[in-house]
Coordinates of C-alpha atoms and ligand atoms in Angstrom, one line a residue:
X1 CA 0.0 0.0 0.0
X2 CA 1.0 3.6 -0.3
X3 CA 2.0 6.1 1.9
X4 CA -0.6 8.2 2.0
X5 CA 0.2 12.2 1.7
X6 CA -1.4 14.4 4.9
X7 CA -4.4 16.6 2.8
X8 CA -3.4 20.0 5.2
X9 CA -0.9 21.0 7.3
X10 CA -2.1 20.2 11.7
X11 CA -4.0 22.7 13.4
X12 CA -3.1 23.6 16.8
X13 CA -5.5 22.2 19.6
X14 CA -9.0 24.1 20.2
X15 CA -9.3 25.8 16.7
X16 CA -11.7 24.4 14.7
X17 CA -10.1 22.5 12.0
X18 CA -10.8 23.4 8.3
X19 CA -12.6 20.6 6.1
X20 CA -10.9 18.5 3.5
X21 CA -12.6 17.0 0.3
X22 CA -14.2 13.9 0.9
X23 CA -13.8 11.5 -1.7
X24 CA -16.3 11.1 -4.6
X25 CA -14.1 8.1 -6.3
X26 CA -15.3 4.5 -6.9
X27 CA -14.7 2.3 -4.1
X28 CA -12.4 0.8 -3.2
X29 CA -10.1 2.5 -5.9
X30 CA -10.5 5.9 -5.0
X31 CA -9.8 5.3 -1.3
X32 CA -6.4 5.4 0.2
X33 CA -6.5 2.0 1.8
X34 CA -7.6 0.8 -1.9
X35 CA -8.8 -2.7 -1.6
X36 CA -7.6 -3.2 1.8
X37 CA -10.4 -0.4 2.5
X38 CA -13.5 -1.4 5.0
X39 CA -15.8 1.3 3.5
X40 CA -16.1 2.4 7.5
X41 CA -17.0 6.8 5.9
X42 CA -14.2 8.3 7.4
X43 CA -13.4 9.3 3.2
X44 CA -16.7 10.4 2.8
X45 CA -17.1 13.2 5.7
X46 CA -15.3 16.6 5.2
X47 CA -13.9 16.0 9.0
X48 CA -13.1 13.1 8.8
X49 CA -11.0 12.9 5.8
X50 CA -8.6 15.2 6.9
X51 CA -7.3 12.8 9.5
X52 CA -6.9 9.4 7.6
X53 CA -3.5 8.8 7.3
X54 CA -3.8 9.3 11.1
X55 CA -6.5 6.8 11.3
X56 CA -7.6 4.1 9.1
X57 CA -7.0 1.1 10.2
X58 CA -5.2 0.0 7.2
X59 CA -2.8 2.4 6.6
X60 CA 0.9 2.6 8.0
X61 CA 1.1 0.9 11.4
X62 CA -3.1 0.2 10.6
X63 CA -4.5 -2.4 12.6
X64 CA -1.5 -2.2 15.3
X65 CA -2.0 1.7 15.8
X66 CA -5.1 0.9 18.3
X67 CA -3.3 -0.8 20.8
X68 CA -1.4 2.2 21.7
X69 CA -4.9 4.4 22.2
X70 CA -6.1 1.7 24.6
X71 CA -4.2 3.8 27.4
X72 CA -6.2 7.0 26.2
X73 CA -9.4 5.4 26.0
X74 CA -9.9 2.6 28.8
X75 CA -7.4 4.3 31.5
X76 CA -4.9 1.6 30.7
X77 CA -3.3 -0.6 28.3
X78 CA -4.3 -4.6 27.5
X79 CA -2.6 -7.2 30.5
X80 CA -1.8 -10.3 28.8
X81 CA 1.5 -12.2 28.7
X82 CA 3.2 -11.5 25.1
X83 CA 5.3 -15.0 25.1
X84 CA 1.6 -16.4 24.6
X85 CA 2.3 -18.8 27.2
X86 CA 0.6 -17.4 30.3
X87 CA -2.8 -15.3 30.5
X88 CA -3.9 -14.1 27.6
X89 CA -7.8 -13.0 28.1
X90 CA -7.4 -9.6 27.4
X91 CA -5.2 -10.6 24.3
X92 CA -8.4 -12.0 23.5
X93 CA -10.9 -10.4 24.6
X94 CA -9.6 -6.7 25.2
X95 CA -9.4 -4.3 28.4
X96 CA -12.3 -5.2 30.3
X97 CA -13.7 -5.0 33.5
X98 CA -16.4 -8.0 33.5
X99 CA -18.2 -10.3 30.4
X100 CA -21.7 -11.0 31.1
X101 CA -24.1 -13.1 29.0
X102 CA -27.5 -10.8 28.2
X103 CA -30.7 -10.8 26.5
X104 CA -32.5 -7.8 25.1
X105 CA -36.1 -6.9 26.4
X106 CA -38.7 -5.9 24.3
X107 CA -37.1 -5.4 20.8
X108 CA -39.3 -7.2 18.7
X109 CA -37.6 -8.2 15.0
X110 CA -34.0 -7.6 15.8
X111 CA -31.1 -9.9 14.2
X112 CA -30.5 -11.5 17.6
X113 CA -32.2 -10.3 20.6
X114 CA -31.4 -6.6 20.3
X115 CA -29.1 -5.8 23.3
X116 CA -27.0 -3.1 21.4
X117 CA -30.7 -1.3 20.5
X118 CA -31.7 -2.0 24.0
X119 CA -28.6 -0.5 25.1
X120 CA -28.8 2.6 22.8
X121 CA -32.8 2.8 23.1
X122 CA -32.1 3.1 26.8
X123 CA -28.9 5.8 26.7
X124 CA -30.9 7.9 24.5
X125 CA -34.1 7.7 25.8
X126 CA -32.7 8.6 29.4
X127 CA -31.2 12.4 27.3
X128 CA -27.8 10.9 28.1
X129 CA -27.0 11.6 25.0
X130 CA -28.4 13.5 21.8
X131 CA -27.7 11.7 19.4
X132 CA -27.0 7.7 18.5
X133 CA -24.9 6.6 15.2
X134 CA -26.3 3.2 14.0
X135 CA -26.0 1.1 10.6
X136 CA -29.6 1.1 9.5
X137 CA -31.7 -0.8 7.8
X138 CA -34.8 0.2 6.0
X139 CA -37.7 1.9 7.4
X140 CA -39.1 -1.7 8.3
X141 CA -36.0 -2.6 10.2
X142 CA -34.5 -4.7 6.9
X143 CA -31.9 -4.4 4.5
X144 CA -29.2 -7.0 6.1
X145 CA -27.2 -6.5 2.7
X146 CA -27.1 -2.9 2.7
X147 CA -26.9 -0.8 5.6
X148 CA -27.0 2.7 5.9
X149 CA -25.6 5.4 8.4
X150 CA -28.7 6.6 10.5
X151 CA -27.8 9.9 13.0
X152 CA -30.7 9.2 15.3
X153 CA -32.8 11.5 17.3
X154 CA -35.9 9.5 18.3
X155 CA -36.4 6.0 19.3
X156 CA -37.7 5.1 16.4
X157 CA -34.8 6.2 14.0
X158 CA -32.7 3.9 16.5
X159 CA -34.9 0.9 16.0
X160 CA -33.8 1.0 12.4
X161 CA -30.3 -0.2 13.1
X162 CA -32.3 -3.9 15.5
X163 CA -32.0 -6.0 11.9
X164 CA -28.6 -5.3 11.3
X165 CA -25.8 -7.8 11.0
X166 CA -22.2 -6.1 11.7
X167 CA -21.3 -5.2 7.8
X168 CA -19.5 -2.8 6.2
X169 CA -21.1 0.5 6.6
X170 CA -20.1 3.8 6.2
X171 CA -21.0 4.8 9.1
X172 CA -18.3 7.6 10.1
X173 CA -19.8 8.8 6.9
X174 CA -22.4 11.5 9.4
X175 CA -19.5 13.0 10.8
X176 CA -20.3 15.9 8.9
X177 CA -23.8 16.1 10.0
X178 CA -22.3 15.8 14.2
X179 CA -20.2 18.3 13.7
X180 CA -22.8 21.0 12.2
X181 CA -25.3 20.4 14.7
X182 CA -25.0 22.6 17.9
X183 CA -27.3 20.6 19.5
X184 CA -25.3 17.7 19.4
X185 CA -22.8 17.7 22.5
X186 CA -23.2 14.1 23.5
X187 CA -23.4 11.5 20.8
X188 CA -23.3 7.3 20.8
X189 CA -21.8 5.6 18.5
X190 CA -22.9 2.6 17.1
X191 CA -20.2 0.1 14.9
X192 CA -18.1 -2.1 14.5
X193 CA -13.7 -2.1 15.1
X194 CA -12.4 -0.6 11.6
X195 CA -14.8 2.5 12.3
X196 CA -14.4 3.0 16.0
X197 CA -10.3 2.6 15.4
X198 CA -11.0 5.6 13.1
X199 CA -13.1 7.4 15.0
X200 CA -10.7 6.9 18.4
X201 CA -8.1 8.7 16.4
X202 CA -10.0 11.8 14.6
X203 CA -8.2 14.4 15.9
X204 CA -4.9 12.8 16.6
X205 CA -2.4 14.7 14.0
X206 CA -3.8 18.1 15.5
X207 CA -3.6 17.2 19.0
X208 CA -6.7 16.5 19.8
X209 CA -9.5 14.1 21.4
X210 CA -11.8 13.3 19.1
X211 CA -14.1 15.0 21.4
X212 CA -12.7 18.0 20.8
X213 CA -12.1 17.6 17.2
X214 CA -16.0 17.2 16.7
X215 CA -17.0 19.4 19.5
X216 CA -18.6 17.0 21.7
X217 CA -18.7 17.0 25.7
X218 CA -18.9 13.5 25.8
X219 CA -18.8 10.2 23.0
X220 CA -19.8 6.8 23.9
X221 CA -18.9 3.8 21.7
X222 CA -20.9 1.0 22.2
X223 CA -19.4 -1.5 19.6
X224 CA -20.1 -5.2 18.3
X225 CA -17.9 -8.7 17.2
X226 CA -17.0 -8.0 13.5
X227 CA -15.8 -10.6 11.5
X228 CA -16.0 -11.7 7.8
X229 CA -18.1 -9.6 6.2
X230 CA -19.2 -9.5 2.8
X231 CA -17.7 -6.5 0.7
X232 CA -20.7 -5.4 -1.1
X233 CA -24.9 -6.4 -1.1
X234 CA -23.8 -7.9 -4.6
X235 CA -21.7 -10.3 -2.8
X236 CA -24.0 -11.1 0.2
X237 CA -27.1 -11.9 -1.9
X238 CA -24.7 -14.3 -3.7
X239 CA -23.8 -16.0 -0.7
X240 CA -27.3 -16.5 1.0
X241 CA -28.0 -17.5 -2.8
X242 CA -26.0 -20.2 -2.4
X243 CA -27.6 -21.7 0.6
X244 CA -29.8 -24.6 -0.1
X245 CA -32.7 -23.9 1.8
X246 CA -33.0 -20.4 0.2
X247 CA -32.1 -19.9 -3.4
X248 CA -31.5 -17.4 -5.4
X249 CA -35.6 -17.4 -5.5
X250 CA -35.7 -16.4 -1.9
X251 CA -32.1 -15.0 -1.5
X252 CA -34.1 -11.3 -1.6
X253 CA -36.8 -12.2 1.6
X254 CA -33.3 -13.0 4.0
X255 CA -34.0 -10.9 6.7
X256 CA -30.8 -11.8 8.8
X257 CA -28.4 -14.1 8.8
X258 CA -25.7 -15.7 11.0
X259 CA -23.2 -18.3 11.4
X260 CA -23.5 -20.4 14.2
X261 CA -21.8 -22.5 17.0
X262 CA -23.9 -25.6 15.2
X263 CA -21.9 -25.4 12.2
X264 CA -24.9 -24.4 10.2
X265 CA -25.7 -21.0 8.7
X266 CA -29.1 -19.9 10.1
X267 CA -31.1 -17.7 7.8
X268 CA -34.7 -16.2 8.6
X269 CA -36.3 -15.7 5.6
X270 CA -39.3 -13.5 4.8
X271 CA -42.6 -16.1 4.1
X272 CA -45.4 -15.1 1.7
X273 CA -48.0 -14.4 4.5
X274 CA -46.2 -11.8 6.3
X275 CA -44.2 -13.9 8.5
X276 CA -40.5 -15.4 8.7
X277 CA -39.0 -18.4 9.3
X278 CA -36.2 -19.9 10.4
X279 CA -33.9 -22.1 8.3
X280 CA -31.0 -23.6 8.8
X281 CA -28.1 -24.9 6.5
X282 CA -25.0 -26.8 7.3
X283 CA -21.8 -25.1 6.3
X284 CA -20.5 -28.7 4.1
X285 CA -23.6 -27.8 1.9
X286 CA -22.3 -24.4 0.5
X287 CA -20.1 -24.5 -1.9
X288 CA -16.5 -23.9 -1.3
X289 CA -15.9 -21.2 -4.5
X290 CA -18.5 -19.3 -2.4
X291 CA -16.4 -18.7 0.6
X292 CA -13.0 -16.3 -0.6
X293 CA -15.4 -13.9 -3.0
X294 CA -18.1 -13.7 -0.1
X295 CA -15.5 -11.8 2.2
X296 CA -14.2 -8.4 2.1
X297 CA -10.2 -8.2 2.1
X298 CA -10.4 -5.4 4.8
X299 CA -12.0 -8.6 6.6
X300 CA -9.3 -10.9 6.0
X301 CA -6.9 -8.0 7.1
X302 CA -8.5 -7.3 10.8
X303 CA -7.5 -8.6 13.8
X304 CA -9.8 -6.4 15.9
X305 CA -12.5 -8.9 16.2
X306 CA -13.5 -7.4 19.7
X307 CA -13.7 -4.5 18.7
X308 CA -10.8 -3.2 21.7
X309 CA -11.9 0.6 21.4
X310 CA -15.4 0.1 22.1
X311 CA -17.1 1.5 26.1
X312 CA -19.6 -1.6 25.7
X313 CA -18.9 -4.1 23.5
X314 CA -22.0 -6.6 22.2
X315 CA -21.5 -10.2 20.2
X316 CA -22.2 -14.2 20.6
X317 CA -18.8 -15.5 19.7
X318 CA -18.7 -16.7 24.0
X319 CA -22.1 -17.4 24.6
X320 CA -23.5 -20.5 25.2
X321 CA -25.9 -21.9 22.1
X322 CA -27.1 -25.6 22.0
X323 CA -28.3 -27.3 19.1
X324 CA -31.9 -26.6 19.6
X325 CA -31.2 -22.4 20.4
X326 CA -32.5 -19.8 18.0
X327 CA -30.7 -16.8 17.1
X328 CA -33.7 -14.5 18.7
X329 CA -33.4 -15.9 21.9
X330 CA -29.9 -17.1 23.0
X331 CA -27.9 -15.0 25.0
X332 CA -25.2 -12.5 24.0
X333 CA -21.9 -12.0 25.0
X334 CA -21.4 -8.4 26.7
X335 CA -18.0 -7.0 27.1
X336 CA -17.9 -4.0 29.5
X337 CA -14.1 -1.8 29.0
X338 CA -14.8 1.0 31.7
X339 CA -16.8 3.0 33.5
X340 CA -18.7 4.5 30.2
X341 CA -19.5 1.1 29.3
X342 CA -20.3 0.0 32.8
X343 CA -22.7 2.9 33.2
X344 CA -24.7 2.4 29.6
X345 CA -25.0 -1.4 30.3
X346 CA -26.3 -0.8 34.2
X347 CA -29.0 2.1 33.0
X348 CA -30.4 -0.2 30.1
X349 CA -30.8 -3.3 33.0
X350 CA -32.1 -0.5 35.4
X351 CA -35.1 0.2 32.5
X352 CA -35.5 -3.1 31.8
X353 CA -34.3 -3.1 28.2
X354 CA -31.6 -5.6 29.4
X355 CA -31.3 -8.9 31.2
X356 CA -28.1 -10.0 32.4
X357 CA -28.5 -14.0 33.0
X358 CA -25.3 -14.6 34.0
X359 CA -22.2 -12.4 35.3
X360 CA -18.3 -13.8 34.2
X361 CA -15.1 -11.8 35.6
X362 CA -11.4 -11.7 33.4
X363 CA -11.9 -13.5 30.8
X364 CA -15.1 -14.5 31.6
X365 CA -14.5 -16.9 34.3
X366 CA -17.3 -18.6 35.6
X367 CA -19.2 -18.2 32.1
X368 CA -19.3 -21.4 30.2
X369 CA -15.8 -22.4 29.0
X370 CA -15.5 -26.1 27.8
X371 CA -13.1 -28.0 25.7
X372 CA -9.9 -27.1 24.5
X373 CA -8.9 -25.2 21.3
X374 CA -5.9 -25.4 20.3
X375 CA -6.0 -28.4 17.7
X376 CA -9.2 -27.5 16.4
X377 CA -8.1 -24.2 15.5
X378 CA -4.8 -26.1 13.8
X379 CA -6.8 -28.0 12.0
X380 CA -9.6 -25.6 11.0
X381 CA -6.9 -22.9 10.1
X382 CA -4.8 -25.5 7.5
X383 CA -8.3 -26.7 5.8
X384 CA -9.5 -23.5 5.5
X385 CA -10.6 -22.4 1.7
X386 CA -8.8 -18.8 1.9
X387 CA -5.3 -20.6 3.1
X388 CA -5.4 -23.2 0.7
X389 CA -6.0 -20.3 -1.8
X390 CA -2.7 -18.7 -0.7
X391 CA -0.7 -21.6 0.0
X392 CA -1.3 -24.5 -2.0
X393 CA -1.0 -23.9 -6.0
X394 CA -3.1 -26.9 -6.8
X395 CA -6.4 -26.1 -4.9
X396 CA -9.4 -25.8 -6.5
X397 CA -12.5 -24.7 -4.8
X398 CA -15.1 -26.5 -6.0
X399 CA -18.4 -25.4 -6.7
X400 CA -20.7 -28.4 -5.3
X401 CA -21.4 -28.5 -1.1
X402 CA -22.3 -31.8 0.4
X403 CA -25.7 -33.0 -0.1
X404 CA -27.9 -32.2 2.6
X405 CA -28.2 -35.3 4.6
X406 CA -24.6 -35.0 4.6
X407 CA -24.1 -31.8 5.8
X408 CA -26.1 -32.3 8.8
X409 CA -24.8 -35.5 9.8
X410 CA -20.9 -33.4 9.7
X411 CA -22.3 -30.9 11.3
X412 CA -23.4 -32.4 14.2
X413 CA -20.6 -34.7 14.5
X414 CA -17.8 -32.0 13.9
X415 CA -20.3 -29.5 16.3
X416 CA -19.8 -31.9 19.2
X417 CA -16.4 -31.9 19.0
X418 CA -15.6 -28.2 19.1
X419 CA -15.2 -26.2 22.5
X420 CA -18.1 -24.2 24.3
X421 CA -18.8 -20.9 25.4
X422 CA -15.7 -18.9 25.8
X423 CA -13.3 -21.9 24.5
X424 CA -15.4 -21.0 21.0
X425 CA -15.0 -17.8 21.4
X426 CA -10.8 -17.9 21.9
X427 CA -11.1 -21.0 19.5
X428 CA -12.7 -18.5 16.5
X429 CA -10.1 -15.8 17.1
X430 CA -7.2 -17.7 17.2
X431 CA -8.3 -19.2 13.7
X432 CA -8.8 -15.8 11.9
X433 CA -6.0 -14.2 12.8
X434 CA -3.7 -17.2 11.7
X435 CA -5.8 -16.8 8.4
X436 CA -5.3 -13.2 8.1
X437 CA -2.1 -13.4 9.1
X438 CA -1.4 -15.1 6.3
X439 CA -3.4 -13.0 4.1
X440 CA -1.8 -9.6 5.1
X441 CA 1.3 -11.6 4.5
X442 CA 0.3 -12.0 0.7
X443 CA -0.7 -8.5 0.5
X444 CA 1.7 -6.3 2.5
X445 CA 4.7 -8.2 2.2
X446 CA 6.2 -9.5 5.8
X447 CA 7.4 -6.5 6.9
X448 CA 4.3 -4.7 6.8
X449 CA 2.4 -7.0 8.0
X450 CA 4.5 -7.4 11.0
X451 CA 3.8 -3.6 11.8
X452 CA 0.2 -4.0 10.8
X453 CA -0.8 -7.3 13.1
X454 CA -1.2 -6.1 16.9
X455 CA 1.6 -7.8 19.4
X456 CA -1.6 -9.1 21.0
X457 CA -2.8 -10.9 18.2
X458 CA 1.1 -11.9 17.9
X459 CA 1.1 -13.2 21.5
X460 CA -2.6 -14.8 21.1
X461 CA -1.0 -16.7 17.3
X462 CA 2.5 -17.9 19.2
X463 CA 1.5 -21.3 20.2
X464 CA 0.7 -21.7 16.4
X465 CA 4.1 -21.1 15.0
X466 CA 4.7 -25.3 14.2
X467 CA 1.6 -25.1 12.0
X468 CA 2.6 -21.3 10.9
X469 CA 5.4 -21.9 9.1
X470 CA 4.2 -25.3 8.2
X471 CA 1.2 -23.7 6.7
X472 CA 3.8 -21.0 4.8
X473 CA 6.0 -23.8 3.7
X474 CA 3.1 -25.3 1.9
X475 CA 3.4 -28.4 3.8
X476 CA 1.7 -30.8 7.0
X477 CA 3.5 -30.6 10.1
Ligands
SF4_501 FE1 -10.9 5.8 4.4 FE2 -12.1 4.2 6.2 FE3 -11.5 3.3 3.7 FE4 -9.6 3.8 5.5 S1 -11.1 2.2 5.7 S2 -9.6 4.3 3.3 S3 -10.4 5.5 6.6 S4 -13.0 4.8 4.2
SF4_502 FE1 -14.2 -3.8 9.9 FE2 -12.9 -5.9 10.8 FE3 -15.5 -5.8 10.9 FE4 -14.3 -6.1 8.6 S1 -14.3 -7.6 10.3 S2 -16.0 -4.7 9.0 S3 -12.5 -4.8 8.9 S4 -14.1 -4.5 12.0

């Protein structure tokens, strides 16, 4: 990638900086991270823009330069031992005071059960803040494949972004519209890593907080898990296309979708008398071409999964889901950082928007944990479609998925053998950043890439090395 050149000179702190261009290019061409770019709207706001080279997440030190706001932004840096050998639960799961599991109260027709709505319902409905960033949907709550940037006033603006499956949204995209509203002092923000890395460091190359760089008293950033995304609504049509119980017939009345701890792909889909339903499709029984095209390369370049810069962070990677659980009732996983986070997460219990059903301290000991990684991940990190694309000349990804029966006989077989709870959660971590360690590899060449991938995710990916450089070589170890 290329150095990108600073648009204007810095501006000293507490004067209003002047606006840049935003950029009017195609995407990803026209953008400076190019196709490494997660469309996260920084380019597309006249503040933001000015500060990119400061703070994409995929430029110069990208994904690495978040570790050092931790300090700025929590009150102190990640504690986790960097031989990889000893604890590493904030390697994984970020600076955090607790993990609870929760359930969201009373948002009817979200993608799960609506905790980071019930969260942000609750902040904003209490005038805590006065405004809330979300990715919306349309004016039904839909539009999985294509979310929007919503600047929220009302509760019913907010209830846009309950359908919405972390994607990539451009959702720094408003900061124009925050910063020319006076009546904006305190604002929420709604998104996922890539965007909140950038918004943590608008402001940085004139010396100042974000806050101050948009002229806000206060920001909250109440975050989700972000993970393999697909880079355009072209692409994620495809893919619920090309599951069997949809179809490209029905791929337009998907709702949401999700991959699961079952090793299926569970899709509610739209039916013709108003309702939805529920169906449920083994990952065997995609095809495997579907996989590398159906994920954005700013995906298979993060390693921010938990979204580290986030108050209140809000995902299922850790909780528990059994074979028979549905995506609108199982529990979440909810990562509190600090005392912002602490405070959005205790008013939206306190108005009964939220139901903790179980509390977990570091790490989230005394959640459910079974099972133990570490093979799994070897295994699922060498058979995986992207690294057999990088590494192994004579792989072809073929374009037929198990039959049915199949599918769901592997599933359940291969479902029972993978760790629960937060063992899933370190166990799906560890295997993408071995993947998109390998990726940014390709892309950046080693040397960037060892700037670009965070020491944590280095500490978290050291036990790996054997099957690392086995993987590299091209060969079994
Ligand atoms: Fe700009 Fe965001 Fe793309 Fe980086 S990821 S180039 S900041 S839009
Ligand atoms: Fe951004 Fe990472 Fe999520 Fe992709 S997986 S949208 S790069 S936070």
């Amino acid at each position: 990638l290329p150095a990108f050149p600073s648009p204007s000179p810095a501006f000293p702190s507490g004067s209003p900086a002047p606006a840049a261009k935003p950029i009017t290019g195609p995407w990803p061409s026209a953008f400076p991270a190019k196709e490494l770019c997660s469309n996260c709207g920084l380019c597309l706001s006249s503040v933001g823009v000015r500060h990119v080279k400061e703070a994409c997440a995929f430029i110069g030190p990208g994904m690495s330069r978040a570790e050092s706001l931790e300090h700025a932004v929590h009150g102190r840096s990640r504690r986790y031992d960097p031989s990889g050998e000893g604890d590493l639960s904030e390697a994984h799961f970020g600076v955090h005071e607790e993990i609870v599991y929760a359930r969201g109260v009373g948002i009817d027709g979200a993608q799960w059960t609506g905790v980071t709505t019930a969260v942000a319902l609750a902040w904003l409905e209490a005038g805590k803040v006065d405004a809330v960033v979300v990715a919306a949907g349309g004016a039904e709550g839909d539009g999985f494949a294509a979310p929007a940037p919503l600047l929220c006033r009302t509760a019913a603006e907010v209830l846009r972004g309950r359908r919405v499956k972390p994607s990539l949204c451009p959702s720094l995209a408003v900061l124009d519209e925050v910063a020319a509203d006076e009546g904006i002092k305190r604002l929420l923000f709604c998104g996922v890593g890539c965007a909140v890395q950038a918004l943590r460091s608008v402001g940085a190359r004139d010396g100042q907080t974000p806050e101050e760089a948009l002229r806000l008293e206060e920001l909250f950033v109440l975050g989700t898990h972000c993970v393999d995304n697909s880079p355009t609504p072209q692409r994620a049509l495809a893919f619920v296309a090309s599951l069997p119980s949809v179809g490209e017939a029905r791929a337009r009345d998907v709702l949401a979708y999700e991959f699961m701890a079952d090793f299926r792909v569970h899709a509610r889909v739209a039916t013709a008398g108003g309702g939805e339903e529920t169906v449920k499709d083994a990952y065997m029984t995609l095809p495997p071409s579907i996989g590398v095209p159906s994920i954005a390369d700013s995906c298979y370049s993060c390693f921010d999964y938990t979204n580290g810069l986030a108050d209140l962070v809000v995902g299922y990677m850790g909780a528990p889901f059994e074979r028979d659980s549905e995506m609108t009732s199982a529990p979440l996983m909810v990562t509190v950082r600090n005392e912002r986070g602490r405070r959005m997460l205790g008013h939206a219990v306190a108005a009964g928007r939220v139901e903790v059903l179980r509390r977990g301290g570091k790490g989230g000991v005394g959640l459910l944990s079974e099972g133990d990684r570490t093979k799994i991940t070897a295994a699922t990190f060498k058979k995986d479609s992207l690294v057999q694309t990088l590494t192994n000349p004579a792989y072809v990804a073929g374009d037929q998925g198990a039959p049915p029966l199949v599918g769901d006989i592997l599933a359940r077989l291969i479902a029972r053998t993978l760790p629960r709870g937060m063992e899933f959660a370190r166990y799906s971590i560890d295997y993408h950043y071995l993947r998109n360690l390998l990726f940014v590899e390709d892309r950046l060449g080693a040397e960037r890439a060892a700037e670009h991938v965070p020491q944590y995710a280095k500490a978290i990916m050291a036990r790996y090395e054997d099957e690392v450089r086995s993987v590299r070589g091209g060969g079994a170890p």
